Amino acid sequence: MQYVSNIEIKRPIWQTIAILVLSFWLSASLILDWIIMPTLYVSGMMTESGFATAGYLIFWNFNRIELLSAAIILTSFLVLTKTKQMTANSRNSLAIIFAVILLAVPAIYTYFLSPQMCATGINLNLFASATEIPATMDILHGGYWVLEAIKLVVGGTLLGWCWKQ
């Protein structure tokens, strides 16, 4: 007996790529923000002298992955718009703007926030026994969380649009 399936995938390849990359990126961000960093904070690593360096190494790698993901997402939406495979015309320009925002967020992380946080948190006094978290670190963390919320809202919106089409 032979079964023939007539189910076809009607989703363009660039739309599938956008869905996969957005899903990977947003889930990795949530894991980093809600599991890894709170675990390090609760374990007391933020008061250790090498935490700024360790945090910078973690975020240095992750920020590069975010930049690559954002570039792939922007490319996929540009291709989808150019080939007219996205259905709603008013959404096309908004999707491109959202993809550019998604590229700007990790660029700010990579080239401004992570180096500033590392420079602020690094312990340059070898003889100091206890280190305190500087007040400017709270401002930088606040900026990080605002950008993270923007990234999750914009990325979730784009993921929803891709999934519905």
Tab-separated table of C-alpha atoms in Angstrom:
chain	number	residue	atom	x	y	z
A	1	MET	CA	0.000	0.000	0.000
A	2	GLN	CA	1.309	3.377	-0.928
A	3	TYR	CA	0.497	6.648	0.743
A	4	VAL	CA	0.926	9.811	-1.202
A	5	SER	CA	1.022	13.053	0.687
A	6	ASN	CA	-0.094	16.170	-1.062
A	7	ILE	CA	0.982	18.478	1.745
A	8	GLU	CA	3.347	21.072	0.398
A	9	ILE	CA	5.479	23.545	2.229
A	10	LYS	CA	4.423	26.878	0.831
A	11	ARG	CA	6.721	28.898	3.045
A	12	PRO	CA	9.669	30.543	1.244
A	13	ILE	CA	13.116	29.416	2.349
A	14	TRP	CA	14.061	32.895	3.627
A	15	GLN	CA	10.966	32.965	5.776
A	16	THR	CA	11.908	29.593	7.248
A	17	ILE	CA	15.432	30.872	7.900
A	18	ALA	CA	14.027	33.951	9.646
A	19	ILE	CA	11.775	31.806	11.840
A	20	LEU	CA	14.614	29.462	12.817
A	21	VAL	CA	17.122	32.235	13.523
A	22	LEU	CA	14.611	34.346	15.469
A	23	SER	CA	13.571	31.316	17.517
A	24	PHE	CA	17.177	30.391	18.282
A	25	TRP	CA	18.185	33.961	19.111
A	26	LEU	CA	15.234	34.808	21.351
A	27	SER	CA	15.416	31.500	23.217
A	28	ALA	CA	19.183	31.858	23.730
A	29	SER	CA	18.644	35.394	25.050
A	30	LEU	CA	16.007	34.180	27.483
A	31	ILE	CA	18.270	31.373	28.703
A	32	LEU	CA	21.155	33.795	29.215
A	33	ASP	CA	18.997	36.431	30.918
A	34	TRP	CA	16.795	34.232	33.087
A	35	ILE	CA	18.995	31.208	33.878
A	36	ILE	CA	22.723	31.813	33.431
A	37	MET	CA	23.099	35.381	34.725
A	38	PRO	CA	20.772	34.985	37.759
A	39	THR	CA	22.617	31.788	38.675
A	40	LEU	CA	25.936	33.631	38.575
A	41	TYR	CA	24.454	36.478	40.592
A	42	VAL	CA	22.963	34.221	43.283
A	43	SER	CA	26.161	32.225	43.590
A	44	GLY	CA	28.001	35.415	44.503
A	45	MET	CA	30.198	35.658	41.457
A	46	MET	CA	29.400	39.351	40.926
A	47	THR	CA	31.494	40.215	43.965
A	48	GLU	CA	34.478	38.176	42.773
A	49	SER	CA	37.395	40.053	41.282
A	50	GLY	CA	37.322	38.180	37.970
A	51	PHE	CA	33.614	38.494	37.316
A	52	ALA	CA	33.929	41.469	34.966
A	53	THR	CA	36.422	39.595	32.823
A	54	ALA	CA	34.358	36.399	32.842
A	55	GLY	CA	31.179	38.324	32.044
A	56	TYR	CA	32.916	40.125	29.211
A	57	LEU	CA	34.086	36.818	27.723
A	58	ILE	CA	30.573	35.381	27.913
A	59	PHE	CA	28.987	38.448	26.375
A	60	TRP	CA	31.777	38.933	23.823
A	61	ASN	CA	30.922	35.560	22.295
A	62	PHE	CA	27.172	35.921	22.650
A	63	ASN	CA	27.137	39.446	21.213
A	64	ARG	CA	28.891	38.226	18.067
A	65	ILE	CA	26.292	35.471	17.682
A	66	GLU	CA	23.578	38.112	18.130
A	67	LEU	CA	25.134	40.322	15.450
A	68	LEU	CA	25.262	37.389	13.046
A	69	SER	CA	21.656	36.456	13.832
A	70	ALA	CA	20.462	40.028	13.334
A	71	ALA	CA	22.295	40.270	10.004
A	72	ILE	CA	20.671	37.039	8.809
A	73	ILE	CA	17.242	38.284	9.878
A	74	LEU	CA	17.708	41.633	8.129
A	75	THR	CA	18.907	39.838	4.998
A	76	SER	CA	15.936	37.480	5.016
A	77	PHE	CA	13.423	40.306	5.361
A	78	LEU	CA	15.136	42.316	2.631
A	79	VAL	CA	14.974	39.279	0.321
A	80	LEU	CA	11.347	38.593	1.214
A	81	THR	CA	10.431	42.210	0.541
A	82	LYS	CA	12.384	42.371	-2.724
A	83	THR	CA	10.879	39.149	-4.074
A	84	LYS	CA	7.409	40.257	-2.923
A	85	GLN	CA	6.869	37.091	-0.897
A	86	MET	CA	5.483	39.004	2.053
A	87	THR	CA	1.792	39.640	1.589
A	88	ALA	CA	0.971	42.837	3.479
A	89	ASN	CA	2.604	45.879	1.871
A	90	SER	CA	2.362	48.135	4.930
A	91	ARG	CA	4.063	45.455	6.995
A	92	ASN	CA	7.013	45.214	4.610
A	93	SER	CA	8.530	48.557	5.527
A	94	LEU	CA	7.728	48.050	9.205
A	95	ALA	CA	9.369	44.621	9.126
A	96	ILE	CA	12.516	46.147	7.608
A	97	ILE	CA	12.535	48.859	10.298
A	98	PHE	CA	12.120	46.196	13.000
A	99	ALA	CA	14.953	44.140	11.486
A	100	VAL	CA	17.213	47.223	11.514
A	101	ILE	CA	16.280	47.790	15.171
A	102	LEU	CA	17.207	44.172	15.850
A	103	LEU	CA	20.602	44.814	14.243
A	104	ALA	CA	21.118	48.031	16.226
A	105	VAL	CA	20.493	46.403	19.609
A	106	PRO	CA	23.379	43.875	19.496
A	107	ALA	CA	25.603	46.520	17.903
A	108	ILE	CA	25.003	48.721	20.962
A	109	TYR	CA	25.667	45.716	23.217
A	110	THR	CA	28.859	44.805	21.396
A	111	TYR	CA	30.455	48.182	20.902
A	112	PHE	CA	29.176	50.203	23.866
A	113	LEU	CA	27.531	48.365	26.768
A	114	SER	CA	29.772	45.309	27.147
A	115	PRO	CA	33.061	47.257	27.039
A	116	GLN	CA	31.647	49.892	29.424
A	117	MET	CA	30.408	47.249	31.870
A	118	CYS	CA	33.766	45.492	31.782
A	119	ALA	CA	35.654	48.732	32.299
A	120	THR	CA	33.356	49.738	35.143
A	121	GLY	CA	33.420	46.386	36.909
A	122	ILE	CA	37.063	45.447	36.528
A	123	ASN	CA	39.097	45.467	39.720
A	124	LEU	CA	42.375	47.293	39.175
A	125	ASN	CA	43.451	47.267	42.811
A	126	LEU	CA	45.126	43.957	43.568
A	127	PHE	CA	45.250	44.646	47.296
A	128	ALA	CA	41.544	45.343	47.815
A	129	SER	CA	39.847	42.444	49.535
A	130	ALA	CA	36.191	43.304	48.955
A	131	THR	CA	34.775	44.856	45.849
A	132	GLU	CA	31.517	46.730	45.594
A	133	ILE	CA	29.383	47.050	42.526
A	134	PRO	CA	29.842	50.599	41.187
A	135	ALA	CA	26.769	52.834	40.924
A	136	THR	CA	27.310	53.362	37.197
A	137	MET	CA	26.933	49.620	36.707
A	138	ASP	CA	23.276	49.930	37.735
A	139	ILE	CA	22.723	52.535	35.009
A	140	LEU	CA	24.390	50.276	32.438
A	141	HIS	CA	22.319	47.300	33.599
A	142	GLY	CA	19.180	49.417	33.254
A	143	GLY	CA	20.153	50.302	29.683
A	144	TYR	CA	20.836	46.633	28.991
A	145	TRP	CA	17.389	45.589	30.258
A	146	VAL	CA	15.628	48.294	28.251
A	147	LEU	CA	17.407	47.154	25.085
A	148	GLU	CA	16.697	43.531	25.954
A	149	ALA	CA	12.971	44.287	26.314
A	150	ILE	CA	12.990	46.113	22.967
A	151	LYS	CA	14.763	43.157	21.363
A	152	LEU	CA	12.299	40.622	22.745
A	153	VAL	CA	9.206	42.651	21.781
A	154	VAL	CA	10.448	43.473	18.265
A	155	GLY	CA	11.819	39.961	17.706
A	156	GLY	CA	8.619	38.373	18.989
A	157	THR	CA	6.567	40.592	16.694
A	158	LEU	CA	8.649	39.617	13.665
A	159	LEU	CA	8.477	35.957	14.646
A	160	GLY	CA	4.688	36.198	14.912
A	161	TRP	CA	4.432	37.847	11.508
A	162	CYS	CA	6.627	35.200	9.898
A	163	TRP	CA	4.746	32.372	11.533
A	164	LYS	CA	1.294	33.652	10.479
A	165	GLN	CA	2.141	34.038	6.794
